[in-house]
JSON list of C-alpha atoms in Angstrom, two decimals:
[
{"chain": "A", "resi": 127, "resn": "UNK", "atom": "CA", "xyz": [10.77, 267.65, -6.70]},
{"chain": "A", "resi": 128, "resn": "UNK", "atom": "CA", "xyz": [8.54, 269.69, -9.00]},
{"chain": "A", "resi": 129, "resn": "UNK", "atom": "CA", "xyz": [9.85, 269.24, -13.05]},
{"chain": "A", "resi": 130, "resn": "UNK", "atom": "CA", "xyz": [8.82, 272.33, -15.31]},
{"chain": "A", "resi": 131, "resn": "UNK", "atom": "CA", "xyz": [8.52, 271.39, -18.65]},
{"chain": "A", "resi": 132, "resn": "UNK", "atom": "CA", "xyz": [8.32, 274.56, -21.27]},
{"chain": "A", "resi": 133, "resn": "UNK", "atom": "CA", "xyz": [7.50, 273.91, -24.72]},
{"chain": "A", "resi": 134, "resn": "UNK", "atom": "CA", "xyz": [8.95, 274.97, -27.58]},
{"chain": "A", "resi": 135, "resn": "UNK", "atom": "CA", "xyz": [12.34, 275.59, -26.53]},
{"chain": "A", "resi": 136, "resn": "UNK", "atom": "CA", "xyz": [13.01, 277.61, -29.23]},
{"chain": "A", "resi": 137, "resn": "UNK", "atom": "CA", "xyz": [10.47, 279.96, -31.39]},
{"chain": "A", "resi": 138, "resn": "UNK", "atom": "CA", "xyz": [10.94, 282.16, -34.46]},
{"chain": "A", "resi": 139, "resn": "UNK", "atom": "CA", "xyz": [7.31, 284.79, -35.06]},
{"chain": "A", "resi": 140, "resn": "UNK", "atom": "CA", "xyz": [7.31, 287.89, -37.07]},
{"chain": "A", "resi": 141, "resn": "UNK", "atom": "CA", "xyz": [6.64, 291.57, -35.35]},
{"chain": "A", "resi": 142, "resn": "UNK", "atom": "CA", "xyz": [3.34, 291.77, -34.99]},
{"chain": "A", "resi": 143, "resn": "UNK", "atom": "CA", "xyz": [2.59, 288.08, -34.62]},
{"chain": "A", "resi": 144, "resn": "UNK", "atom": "CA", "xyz": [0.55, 286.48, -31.42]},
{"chain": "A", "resi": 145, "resn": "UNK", "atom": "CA", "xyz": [3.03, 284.21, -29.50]},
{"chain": "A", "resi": 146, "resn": "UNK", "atom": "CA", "xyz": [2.62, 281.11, -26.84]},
{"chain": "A", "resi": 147, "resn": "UNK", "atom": "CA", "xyz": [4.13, 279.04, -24.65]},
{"chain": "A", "resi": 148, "resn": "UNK", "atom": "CA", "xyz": [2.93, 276.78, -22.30]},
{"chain": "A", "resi": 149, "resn": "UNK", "atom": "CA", "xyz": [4.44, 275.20, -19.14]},
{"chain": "A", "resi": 150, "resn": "UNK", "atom": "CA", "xyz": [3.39, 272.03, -17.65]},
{"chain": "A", "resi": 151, "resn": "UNK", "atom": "CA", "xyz": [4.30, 271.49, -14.16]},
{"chain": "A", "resi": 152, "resn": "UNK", "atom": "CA", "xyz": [4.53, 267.00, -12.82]},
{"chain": "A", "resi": 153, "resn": "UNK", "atom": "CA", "xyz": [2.47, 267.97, -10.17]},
{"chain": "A", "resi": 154, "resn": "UNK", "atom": "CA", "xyz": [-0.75, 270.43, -9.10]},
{"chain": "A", "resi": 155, "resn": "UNK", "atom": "CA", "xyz": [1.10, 273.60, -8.31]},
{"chain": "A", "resi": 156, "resn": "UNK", "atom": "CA", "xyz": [-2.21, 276.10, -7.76]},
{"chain": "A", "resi": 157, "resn": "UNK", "atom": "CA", "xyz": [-1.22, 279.33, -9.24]},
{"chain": "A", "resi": 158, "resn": "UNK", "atom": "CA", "xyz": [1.90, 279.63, -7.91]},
{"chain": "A", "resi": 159, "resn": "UNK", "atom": "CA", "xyz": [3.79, 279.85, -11.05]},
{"chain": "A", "resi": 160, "resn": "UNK", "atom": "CA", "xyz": [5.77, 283.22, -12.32]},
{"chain": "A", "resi": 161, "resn": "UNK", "atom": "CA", "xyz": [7.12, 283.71, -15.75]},
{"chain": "A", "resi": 162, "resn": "UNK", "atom": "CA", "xyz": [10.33, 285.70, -16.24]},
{"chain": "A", "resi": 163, "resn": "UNK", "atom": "CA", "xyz": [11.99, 287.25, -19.48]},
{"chain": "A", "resi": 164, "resn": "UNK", "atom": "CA", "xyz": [15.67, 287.29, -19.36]},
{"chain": "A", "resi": 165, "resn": "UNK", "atom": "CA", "xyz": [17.63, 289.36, -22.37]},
{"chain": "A", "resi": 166, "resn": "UNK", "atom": "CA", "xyz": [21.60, 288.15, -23.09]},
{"chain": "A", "resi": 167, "resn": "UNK", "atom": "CA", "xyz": [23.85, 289.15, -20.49]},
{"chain": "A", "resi": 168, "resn": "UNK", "atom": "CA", "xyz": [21.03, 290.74, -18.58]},
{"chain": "A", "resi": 169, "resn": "UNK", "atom": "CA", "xyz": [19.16, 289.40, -15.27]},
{"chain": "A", "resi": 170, "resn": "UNK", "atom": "CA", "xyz": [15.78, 287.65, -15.19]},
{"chain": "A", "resi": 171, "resn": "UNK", "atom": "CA", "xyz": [13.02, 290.62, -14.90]},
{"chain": "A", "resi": 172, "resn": "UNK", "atom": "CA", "xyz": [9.73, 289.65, -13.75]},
{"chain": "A", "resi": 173, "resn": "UNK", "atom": "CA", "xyz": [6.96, 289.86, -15.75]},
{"chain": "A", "resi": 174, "resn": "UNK", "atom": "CA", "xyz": [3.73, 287.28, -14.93]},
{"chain": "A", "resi": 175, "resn": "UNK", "atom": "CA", "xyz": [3.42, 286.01, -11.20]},
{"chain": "A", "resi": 176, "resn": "UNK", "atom": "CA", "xyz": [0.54, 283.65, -9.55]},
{"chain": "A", "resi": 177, "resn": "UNK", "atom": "CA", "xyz": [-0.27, 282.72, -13.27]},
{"chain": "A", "resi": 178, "resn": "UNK", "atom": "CA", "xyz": [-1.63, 285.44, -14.47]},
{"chain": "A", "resi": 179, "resn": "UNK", "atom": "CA", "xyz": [-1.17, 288.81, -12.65]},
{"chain": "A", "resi": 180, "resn": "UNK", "atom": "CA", "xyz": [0.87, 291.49, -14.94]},
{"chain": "A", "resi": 181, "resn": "UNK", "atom": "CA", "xyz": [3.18, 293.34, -13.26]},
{"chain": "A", "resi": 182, "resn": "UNK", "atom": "CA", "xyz": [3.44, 296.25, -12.64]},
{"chain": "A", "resi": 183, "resn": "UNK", "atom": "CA", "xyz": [4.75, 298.64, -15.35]},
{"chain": "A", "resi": 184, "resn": "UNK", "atom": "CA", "xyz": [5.08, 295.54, -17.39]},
{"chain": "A", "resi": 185, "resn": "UNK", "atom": "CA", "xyz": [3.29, 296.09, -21.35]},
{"chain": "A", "resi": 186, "resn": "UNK", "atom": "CA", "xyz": [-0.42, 294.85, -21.44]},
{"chain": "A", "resi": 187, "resn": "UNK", "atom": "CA", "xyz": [0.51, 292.41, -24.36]},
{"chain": "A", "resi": 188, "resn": "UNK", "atom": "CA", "xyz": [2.23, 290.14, -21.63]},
{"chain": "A", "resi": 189, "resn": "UNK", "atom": "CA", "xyz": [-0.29, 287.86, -20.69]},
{"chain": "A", "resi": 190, "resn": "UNK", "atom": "CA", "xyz": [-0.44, 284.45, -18.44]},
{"chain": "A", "resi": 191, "resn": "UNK", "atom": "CA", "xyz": [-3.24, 282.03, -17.59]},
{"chain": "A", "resi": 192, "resn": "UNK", "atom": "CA", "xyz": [-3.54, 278.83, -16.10]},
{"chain": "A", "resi": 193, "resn": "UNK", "atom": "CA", "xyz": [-3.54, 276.65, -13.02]},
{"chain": "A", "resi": 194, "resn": "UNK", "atom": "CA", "xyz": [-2.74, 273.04, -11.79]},
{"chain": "A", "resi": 195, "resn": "UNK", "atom": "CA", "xyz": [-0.51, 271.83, -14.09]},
{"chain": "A", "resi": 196, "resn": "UNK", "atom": "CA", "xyz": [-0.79, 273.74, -16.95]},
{"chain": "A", "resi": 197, "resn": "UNK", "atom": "CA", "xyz": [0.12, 277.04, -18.08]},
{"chain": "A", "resi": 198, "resn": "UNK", "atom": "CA", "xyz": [0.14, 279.59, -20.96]},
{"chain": "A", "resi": 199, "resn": "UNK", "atom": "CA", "xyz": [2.23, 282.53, -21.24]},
{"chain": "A", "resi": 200, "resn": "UNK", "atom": "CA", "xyz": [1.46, 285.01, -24.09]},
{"chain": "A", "resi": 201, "resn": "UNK", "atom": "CA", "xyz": [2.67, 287.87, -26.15]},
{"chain": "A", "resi": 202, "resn": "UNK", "atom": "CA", "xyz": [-0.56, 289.39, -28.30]},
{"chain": "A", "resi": 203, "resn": "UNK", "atom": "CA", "xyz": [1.53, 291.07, -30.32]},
{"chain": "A", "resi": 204, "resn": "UNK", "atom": "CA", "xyz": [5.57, 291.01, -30.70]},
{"chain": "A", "resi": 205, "resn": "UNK", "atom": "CA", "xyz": [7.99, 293.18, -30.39]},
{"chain": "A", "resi": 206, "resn": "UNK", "atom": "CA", "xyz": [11.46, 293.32, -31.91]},
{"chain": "A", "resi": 207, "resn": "UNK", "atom": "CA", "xyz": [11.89, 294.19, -27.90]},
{"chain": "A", "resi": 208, "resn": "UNK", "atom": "CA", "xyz": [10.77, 290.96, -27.02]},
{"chain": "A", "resi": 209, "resn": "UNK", "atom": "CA", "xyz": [13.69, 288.93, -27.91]},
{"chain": "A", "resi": 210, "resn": "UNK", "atom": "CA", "xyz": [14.83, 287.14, -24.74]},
{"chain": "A", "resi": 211, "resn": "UNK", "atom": "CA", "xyz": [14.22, 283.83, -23.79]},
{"chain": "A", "resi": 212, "resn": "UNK", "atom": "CA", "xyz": [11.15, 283.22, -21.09]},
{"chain": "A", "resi": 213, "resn": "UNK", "atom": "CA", "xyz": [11.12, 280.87, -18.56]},
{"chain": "A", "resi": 214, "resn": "UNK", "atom": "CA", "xyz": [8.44, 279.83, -15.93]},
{"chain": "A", "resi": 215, "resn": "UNK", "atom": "CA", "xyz": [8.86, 279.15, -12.35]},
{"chain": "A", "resi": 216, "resn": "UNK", "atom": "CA", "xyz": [7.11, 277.44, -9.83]},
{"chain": "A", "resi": 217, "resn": "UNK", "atom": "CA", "xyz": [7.17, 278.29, -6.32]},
{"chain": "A", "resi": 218, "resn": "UNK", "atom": "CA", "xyz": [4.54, 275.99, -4.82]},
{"chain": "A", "resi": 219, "resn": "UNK", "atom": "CA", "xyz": [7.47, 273.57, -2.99]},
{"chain": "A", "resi": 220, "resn": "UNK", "atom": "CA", "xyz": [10.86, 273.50, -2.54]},
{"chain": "A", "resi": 221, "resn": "UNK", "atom": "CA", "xyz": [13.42, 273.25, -4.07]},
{"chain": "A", "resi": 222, "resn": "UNK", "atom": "CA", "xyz": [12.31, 276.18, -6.58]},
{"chain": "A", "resi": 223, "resn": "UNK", "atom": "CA", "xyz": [11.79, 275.42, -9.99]},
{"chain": "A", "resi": 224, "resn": "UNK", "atom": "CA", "xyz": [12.49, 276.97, -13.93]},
{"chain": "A", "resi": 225, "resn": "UNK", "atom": "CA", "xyz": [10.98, 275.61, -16.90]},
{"chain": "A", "resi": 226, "resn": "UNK", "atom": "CA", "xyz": [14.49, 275.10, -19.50]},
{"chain": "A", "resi": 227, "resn": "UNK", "atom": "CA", "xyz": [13.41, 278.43, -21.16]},
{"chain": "A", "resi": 228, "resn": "UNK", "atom": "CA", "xyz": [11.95, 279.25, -24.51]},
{"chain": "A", "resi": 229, "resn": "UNK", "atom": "CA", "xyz": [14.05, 281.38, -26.76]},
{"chain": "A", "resi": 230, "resn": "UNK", "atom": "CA", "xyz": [12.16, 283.67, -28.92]},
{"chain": "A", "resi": 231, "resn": "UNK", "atom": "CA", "xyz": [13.47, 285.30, -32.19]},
{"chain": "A", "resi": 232, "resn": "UNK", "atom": "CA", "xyz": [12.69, 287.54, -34.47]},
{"chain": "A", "resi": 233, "resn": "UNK", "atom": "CA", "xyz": [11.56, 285.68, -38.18]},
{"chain": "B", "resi": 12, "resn": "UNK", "atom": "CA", "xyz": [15.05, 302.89, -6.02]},
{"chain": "B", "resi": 13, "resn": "UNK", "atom": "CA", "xyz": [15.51, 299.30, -5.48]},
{"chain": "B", "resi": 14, "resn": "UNK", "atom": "CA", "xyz": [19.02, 298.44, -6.33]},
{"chain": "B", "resi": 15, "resn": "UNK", "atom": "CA", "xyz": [20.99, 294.93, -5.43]},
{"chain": "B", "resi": 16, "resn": "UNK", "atom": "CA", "xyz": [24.64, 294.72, -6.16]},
{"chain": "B", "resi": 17, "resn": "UNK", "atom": "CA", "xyz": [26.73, 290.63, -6.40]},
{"chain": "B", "resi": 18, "resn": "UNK", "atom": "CA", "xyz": [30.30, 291.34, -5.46]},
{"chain": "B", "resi": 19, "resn": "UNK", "atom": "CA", "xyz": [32.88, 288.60, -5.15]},
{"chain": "B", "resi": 20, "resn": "UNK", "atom": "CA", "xyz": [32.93, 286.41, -7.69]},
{"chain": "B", "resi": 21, "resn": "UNK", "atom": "CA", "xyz": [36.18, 285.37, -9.80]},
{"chain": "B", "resi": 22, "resn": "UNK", "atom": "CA", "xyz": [38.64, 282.92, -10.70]},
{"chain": "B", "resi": 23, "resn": "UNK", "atom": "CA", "xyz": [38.72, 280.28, -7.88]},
{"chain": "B", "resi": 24, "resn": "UNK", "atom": "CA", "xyz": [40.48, 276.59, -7.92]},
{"chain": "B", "resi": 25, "resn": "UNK", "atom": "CA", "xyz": [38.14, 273.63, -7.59]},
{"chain": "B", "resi": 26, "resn": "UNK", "atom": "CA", "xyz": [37.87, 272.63, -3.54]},
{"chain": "B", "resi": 27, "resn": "UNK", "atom": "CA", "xyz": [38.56, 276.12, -2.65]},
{"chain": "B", "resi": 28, "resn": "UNK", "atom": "CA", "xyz": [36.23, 278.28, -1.03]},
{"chain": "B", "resi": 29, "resn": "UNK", "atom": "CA", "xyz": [34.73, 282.20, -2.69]},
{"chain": "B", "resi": 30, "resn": "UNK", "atom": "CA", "xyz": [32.25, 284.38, -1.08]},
{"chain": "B", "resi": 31, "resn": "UNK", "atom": "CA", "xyz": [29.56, 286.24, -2.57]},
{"chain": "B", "resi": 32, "resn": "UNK", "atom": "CA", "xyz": [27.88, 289.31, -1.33]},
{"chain": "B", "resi": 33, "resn": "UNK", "atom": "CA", "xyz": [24.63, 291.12, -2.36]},
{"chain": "B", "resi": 34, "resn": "UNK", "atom": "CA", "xyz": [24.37, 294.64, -1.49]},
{"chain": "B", "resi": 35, "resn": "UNK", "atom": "CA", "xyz": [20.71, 296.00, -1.32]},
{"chain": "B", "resi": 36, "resn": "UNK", "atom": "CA", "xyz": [19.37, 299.79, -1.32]},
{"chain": "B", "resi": 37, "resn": "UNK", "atom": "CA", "xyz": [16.05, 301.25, -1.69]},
{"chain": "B", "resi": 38, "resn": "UNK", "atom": "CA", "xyz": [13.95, 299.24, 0.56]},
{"chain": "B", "resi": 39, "resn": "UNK", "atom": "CA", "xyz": [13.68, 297.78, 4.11]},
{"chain": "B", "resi": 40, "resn": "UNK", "atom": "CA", "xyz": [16.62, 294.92, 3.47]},
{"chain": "B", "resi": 41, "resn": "UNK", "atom": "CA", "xyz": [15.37, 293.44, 6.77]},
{"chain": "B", "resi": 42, "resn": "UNK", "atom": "CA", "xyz": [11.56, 292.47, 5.91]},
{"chain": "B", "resi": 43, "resn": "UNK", "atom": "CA", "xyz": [12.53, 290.96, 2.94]},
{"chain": "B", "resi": 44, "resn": "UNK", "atom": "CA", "xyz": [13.76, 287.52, 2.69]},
{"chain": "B", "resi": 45, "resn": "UNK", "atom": "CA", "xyz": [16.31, 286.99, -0.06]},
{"chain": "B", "resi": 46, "resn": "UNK", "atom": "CA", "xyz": [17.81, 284.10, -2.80]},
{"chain": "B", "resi": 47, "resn": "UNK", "atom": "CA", "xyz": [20.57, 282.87, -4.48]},
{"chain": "B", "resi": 48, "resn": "UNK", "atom": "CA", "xyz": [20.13, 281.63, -8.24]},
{"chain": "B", "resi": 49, "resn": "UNK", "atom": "CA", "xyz": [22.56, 280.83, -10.36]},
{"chain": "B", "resi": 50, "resn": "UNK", "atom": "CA", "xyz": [22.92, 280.29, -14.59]},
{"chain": "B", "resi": 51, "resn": "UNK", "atom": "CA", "xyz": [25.65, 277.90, -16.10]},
{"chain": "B", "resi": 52, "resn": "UNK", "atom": "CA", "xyz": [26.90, 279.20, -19.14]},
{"chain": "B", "resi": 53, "resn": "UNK", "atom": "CA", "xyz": [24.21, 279.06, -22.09]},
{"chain": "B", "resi": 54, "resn": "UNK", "atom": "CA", "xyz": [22.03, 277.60, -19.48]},
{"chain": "B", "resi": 55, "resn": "UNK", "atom": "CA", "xyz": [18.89, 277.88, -17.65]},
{"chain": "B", "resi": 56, "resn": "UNK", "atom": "CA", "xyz": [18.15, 279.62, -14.16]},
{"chain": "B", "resi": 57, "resn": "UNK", "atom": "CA", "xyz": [18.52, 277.52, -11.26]},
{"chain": "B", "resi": 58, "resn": "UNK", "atom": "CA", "xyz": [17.44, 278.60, -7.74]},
{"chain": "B", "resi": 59, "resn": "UNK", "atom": "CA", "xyz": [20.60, 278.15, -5.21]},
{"chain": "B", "resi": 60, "resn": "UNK", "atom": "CA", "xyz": [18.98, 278.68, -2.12]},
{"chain": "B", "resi": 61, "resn": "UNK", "atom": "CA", "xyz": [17.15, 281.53, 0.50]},
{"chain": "B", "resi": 62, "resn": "UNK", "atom": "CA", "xyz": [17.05, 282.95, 3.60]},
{"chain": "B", "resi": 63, "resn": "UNK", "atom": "CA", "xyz": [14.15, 283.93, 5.16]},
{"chain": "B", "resi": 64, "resn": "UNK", "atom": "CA", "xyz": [13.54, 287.41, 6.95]},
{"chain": "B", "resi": 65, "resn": "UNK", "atom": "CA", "xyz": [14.36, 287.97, 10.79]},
{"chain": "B", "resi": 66, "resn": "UNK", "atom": "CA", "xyz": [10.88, 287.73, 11.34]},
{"chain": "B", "resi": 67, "resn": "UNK", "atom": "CA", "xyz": [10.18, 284.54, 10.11]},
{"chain": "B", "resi": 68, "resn": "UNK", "atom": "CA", "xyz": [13.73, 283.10, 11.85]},
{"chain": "B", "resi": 69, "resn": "UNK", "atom": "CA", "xyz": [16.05, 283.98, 9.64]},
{"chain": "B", "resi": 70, "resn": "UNK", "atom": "CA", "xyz": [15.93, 280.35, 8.45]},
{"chain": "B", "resi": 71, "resn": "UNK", "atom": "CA", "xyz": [17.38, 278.73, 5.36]},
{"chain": "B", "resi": 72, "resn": "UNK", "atom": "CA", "xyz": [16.77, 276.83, 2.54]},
{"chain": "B", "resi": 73, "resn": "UNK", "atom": "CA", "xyz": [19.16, 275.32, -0.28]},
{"chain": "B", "resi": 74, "resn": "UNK", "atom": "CA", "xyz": [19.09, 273.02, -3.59]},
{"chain": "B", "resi": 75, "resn": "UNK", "atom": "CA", "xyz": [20.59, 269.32, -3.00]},
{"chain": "B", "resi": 76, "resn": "UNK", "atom": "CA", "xyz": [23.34, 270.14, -5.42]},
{"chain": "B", "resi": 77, "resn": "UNK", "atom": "CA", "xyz": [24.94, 273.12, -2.94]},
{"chain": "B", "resi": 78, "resn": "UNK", "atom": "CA", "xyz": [23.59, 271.56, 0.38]},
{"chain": "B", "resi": 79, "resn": "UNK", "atom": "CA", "xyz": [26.38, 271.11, 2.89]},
{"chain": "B", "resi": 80, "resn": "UNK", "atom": "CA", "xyz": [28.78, 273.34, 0.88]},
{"chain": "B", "resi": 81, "resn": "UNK", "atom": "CA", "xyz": [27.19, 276.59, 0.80]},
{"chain": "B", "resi": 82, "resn": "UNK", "atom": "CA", "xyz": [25.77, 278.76, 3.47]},
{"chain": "B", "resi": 83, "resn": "UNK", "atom": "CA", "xyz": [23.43, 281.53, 3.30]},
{"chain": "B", "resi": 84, "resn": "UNK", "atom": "CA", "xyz": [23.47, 284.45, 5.83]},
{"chain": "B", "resi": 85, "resn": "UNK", "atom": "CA", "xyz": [22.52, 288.27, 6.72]},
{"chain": "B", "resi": 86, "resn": "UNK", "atom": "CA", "xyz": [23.68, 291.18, 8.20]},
{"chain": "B", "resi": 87, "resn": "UNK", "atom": "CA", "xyz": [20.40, 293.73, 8.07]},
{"chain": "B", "resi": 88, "resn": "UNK", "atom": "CA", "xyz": [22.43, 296.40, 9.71]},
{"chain": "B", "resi": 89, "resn": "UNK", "atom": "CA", "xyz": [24.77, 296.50, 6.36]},
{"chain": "B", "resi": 90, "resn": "UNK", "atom": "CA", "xyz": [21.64, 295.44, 4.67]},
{"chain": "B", "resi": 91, "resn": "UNK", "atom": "CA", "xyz": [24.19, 292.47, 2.66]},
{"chain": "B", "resi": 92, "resn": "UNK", "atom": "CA", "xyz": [23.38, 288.93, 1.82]},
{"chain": "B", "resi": 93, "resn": "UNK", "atom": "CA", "xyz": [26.14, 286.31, 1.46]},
{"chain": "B", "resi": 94, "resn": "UNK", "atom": "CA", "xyz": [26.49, 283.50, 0.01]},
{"chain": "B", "resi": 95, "resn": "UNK", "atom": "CA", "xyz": [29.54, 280.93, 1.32]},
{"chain": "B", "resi": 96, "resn": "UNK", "atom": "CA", "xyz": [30.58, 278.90, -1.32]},
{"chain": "B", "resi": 97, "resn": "UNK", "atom": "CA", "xyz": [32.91, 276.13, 0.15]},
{"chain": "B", "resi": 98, "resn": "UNK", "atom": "CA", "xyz": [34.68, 272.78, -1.77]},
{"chain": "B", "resi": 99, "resn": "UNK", "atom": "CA", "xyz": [33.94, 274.44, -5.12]},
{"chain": "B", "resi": 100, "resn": "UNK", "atom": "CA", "xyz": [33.40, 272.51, -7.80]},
{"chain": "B", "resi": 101, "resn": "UNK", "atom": "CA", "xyz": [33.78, 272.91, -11.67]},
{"chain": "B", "resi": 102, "resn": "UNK", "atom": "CA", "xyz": [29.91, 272.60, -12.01]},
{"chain": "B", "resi": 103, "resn": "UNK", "atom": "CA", "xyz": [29.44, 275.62, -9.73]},
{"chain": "B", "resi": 104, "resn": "UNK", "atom": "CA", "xyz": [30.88, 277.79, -12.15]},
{"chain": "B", "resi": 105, "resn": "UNK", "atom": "CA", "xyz": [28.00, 280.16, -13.25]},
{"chain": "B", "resi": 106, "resn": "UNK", "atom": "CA", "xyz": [26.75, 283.62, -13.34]},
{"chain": "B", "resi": 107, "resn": "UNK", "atom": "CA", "xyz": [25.15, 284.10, -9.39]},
{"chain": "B", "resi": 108, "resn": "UNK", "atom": "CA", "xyz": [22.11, 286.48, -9.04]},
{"chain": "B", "resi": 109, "resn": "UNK", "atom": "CA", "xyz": [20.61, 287.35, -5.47]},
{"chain": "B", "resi": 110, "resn": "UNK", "atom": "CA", "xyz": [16.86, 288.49, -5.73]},
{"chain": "B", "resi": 111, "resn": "UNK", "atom": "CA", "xyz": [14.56, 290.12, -3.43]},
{"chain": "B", "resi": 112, "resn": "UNK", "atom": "CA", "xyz": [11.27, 288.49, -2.64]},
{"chain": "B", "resi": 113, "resn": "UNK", "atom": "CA", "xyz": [7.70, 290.14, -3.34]},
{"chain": "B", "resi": 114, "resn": "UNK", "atom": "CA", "xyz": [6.15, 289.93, 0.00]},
{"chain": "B", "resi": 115, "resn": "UNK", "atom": "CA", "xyz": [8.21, 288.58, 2.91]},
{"chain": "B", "resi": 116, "resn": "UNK", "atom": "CA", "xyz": [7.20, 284.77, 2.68]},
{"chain": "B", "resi": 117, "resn": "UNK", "atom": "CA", "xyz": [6.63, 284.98, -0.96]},
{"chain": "B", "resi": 118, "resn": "UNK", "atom": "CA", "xyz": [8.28, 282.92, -3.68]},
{"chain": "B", "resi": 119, "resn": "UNK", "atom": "CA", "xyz": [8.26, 285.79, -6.24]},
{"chain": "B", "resi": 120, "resn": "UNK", "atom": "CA", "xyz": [11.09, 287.50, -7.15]},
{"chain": "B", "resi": 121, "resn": "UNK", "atom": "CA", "xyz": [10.77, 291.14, -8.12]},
{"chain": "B", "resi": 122, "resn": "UNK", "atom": "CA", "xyz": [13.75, 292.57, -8.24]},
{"chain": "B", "resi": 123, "resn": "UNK", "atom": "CA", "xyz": [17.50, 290.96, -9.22]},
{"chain": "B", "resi": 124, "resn": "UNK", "atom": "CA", "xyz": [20.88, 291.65, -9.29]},
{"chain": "B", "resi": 125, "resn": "UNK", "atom": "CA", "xyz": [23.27, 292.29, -12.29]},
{"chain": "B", "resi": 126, "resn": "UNK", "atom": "CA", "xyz": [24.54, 288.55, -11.40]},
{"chain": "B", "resi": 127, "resn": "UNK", "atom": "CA", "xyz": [28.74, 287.80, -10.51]},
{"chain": "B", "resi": 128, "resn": "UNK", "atom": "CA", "xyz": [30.82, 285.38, -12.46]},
{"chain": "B", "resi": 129, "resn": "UNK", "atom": "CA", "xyz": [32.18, 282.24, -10.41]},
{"chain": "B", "resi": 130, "resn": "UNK", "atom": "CA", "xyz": [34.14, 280.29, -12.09]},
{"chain": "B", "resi": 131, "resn": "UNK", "atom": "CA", "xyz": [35.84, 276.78, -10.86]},
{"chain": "B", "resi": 132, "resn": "UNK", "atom": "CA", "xyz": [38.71, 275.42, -12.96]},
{"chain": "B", "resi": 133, "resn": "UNK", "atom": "CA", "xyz": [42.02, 274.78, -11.87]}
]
């Protein structure tokens, strides 16, 4: 099985601030790696999939980049909207995979 | 509009048995092969399992922890995904989402559902 390790698990920026987090997968995944922003009590929304394609109607200071093992996921500018906590996902074998999740917060 | 709606989950005893359904709209339910995740409480996401469109054989997939106690299936007509949960266990108990894939053989998940409470304790 694939492990998805996300680092930090937690992270505190200020508005306007340029956040990052990076997910490592155990194995060479390709691109096949989404990232997802869930808010409390809400479902996962998509955001980043194969790495680094935005979706669509998704802000243009979601970023994602990466492949192999190692990812980065990136806000260029927070949001007080943008507390949630993010988690990556691999989809390059079964059984599907998360990262823990990194919970962001306003400083 | 895409819209998919979890129905079914509760209250249920450990070893007893709960079905979950996931009721889609606003696209072509059939093309689209569809999952089960699944979030403890003030946990992470964990993928359940899929099953795959029609027109890839309507197969299924599932994660070693629900293997052999849960069972995925379709009805495209009432455009509905299910999700058998059988010999429940306290561990199961989490919010469930079903998810719609990107493309039909993708393993990108565009659009969820509001998620359904299951939860196992006698």
């Amino acid at each position: 099985d694939i492990q998805m390790t996300q680092s930090p698990s937690s992270l505190s920026a200020s508005v306007g601030d340029r956040v990052t987090i990076t997910c490592q997968a155990s194995q060479d995944i390709s691109n096949y790696l989404n990232w997802y922003q869930q808010k409390p009590g809400k479902a996962p929304k998509l955001l980043i999939y194969d790495a680094s394609n935005l979706e669509t109607g998704v802000p243009s200071r979601f970023s994602g980049s990466g492949s192999g093992t190692d990812f980065t996921f990136t806000i260029s500018s927070l949001q007080p909207e943008d507390i949630a906590t993010y988690y990556c996902q691999q989809y390059d074998n079964l059984p599907l995979s998360f990262g823990q999740g990194t919970r962001l917060e306003i400083k | 509009e895409v819209q998919l709606v979890e129905s079914g989950g509760g209250l249920v005893q450990p070893g007893r048995s709960l079905r979950l359904s996931c009721t889609a709209s606003g696209f072509t339910f059939g093309d689209y092969a569809m999952s089960w995740f699944r979030q403890a409480p003030g946990k992470g996401l964990e993928w359940v399992g899929f099953i795959r469109s029609k027109a890839y054989g309507g197969t299924t997939e599932y994660a070693a922890s629900v293997k052999g106690r849960f069972t995925i299936s379709r009805d495209d007509s009432k455009s509905i995904a299910y999700l058998q949960m059988n010999s429940l266990k306290t561990e199961d108990t989490a919010v469930y989402y079903c998810s719609k894939v990107v493309a039909a053989t993708s393993g990108i998940f565009d659009y969820w559902g509001q998620g359904t409470l299951v939860t196992v304790s006698s």
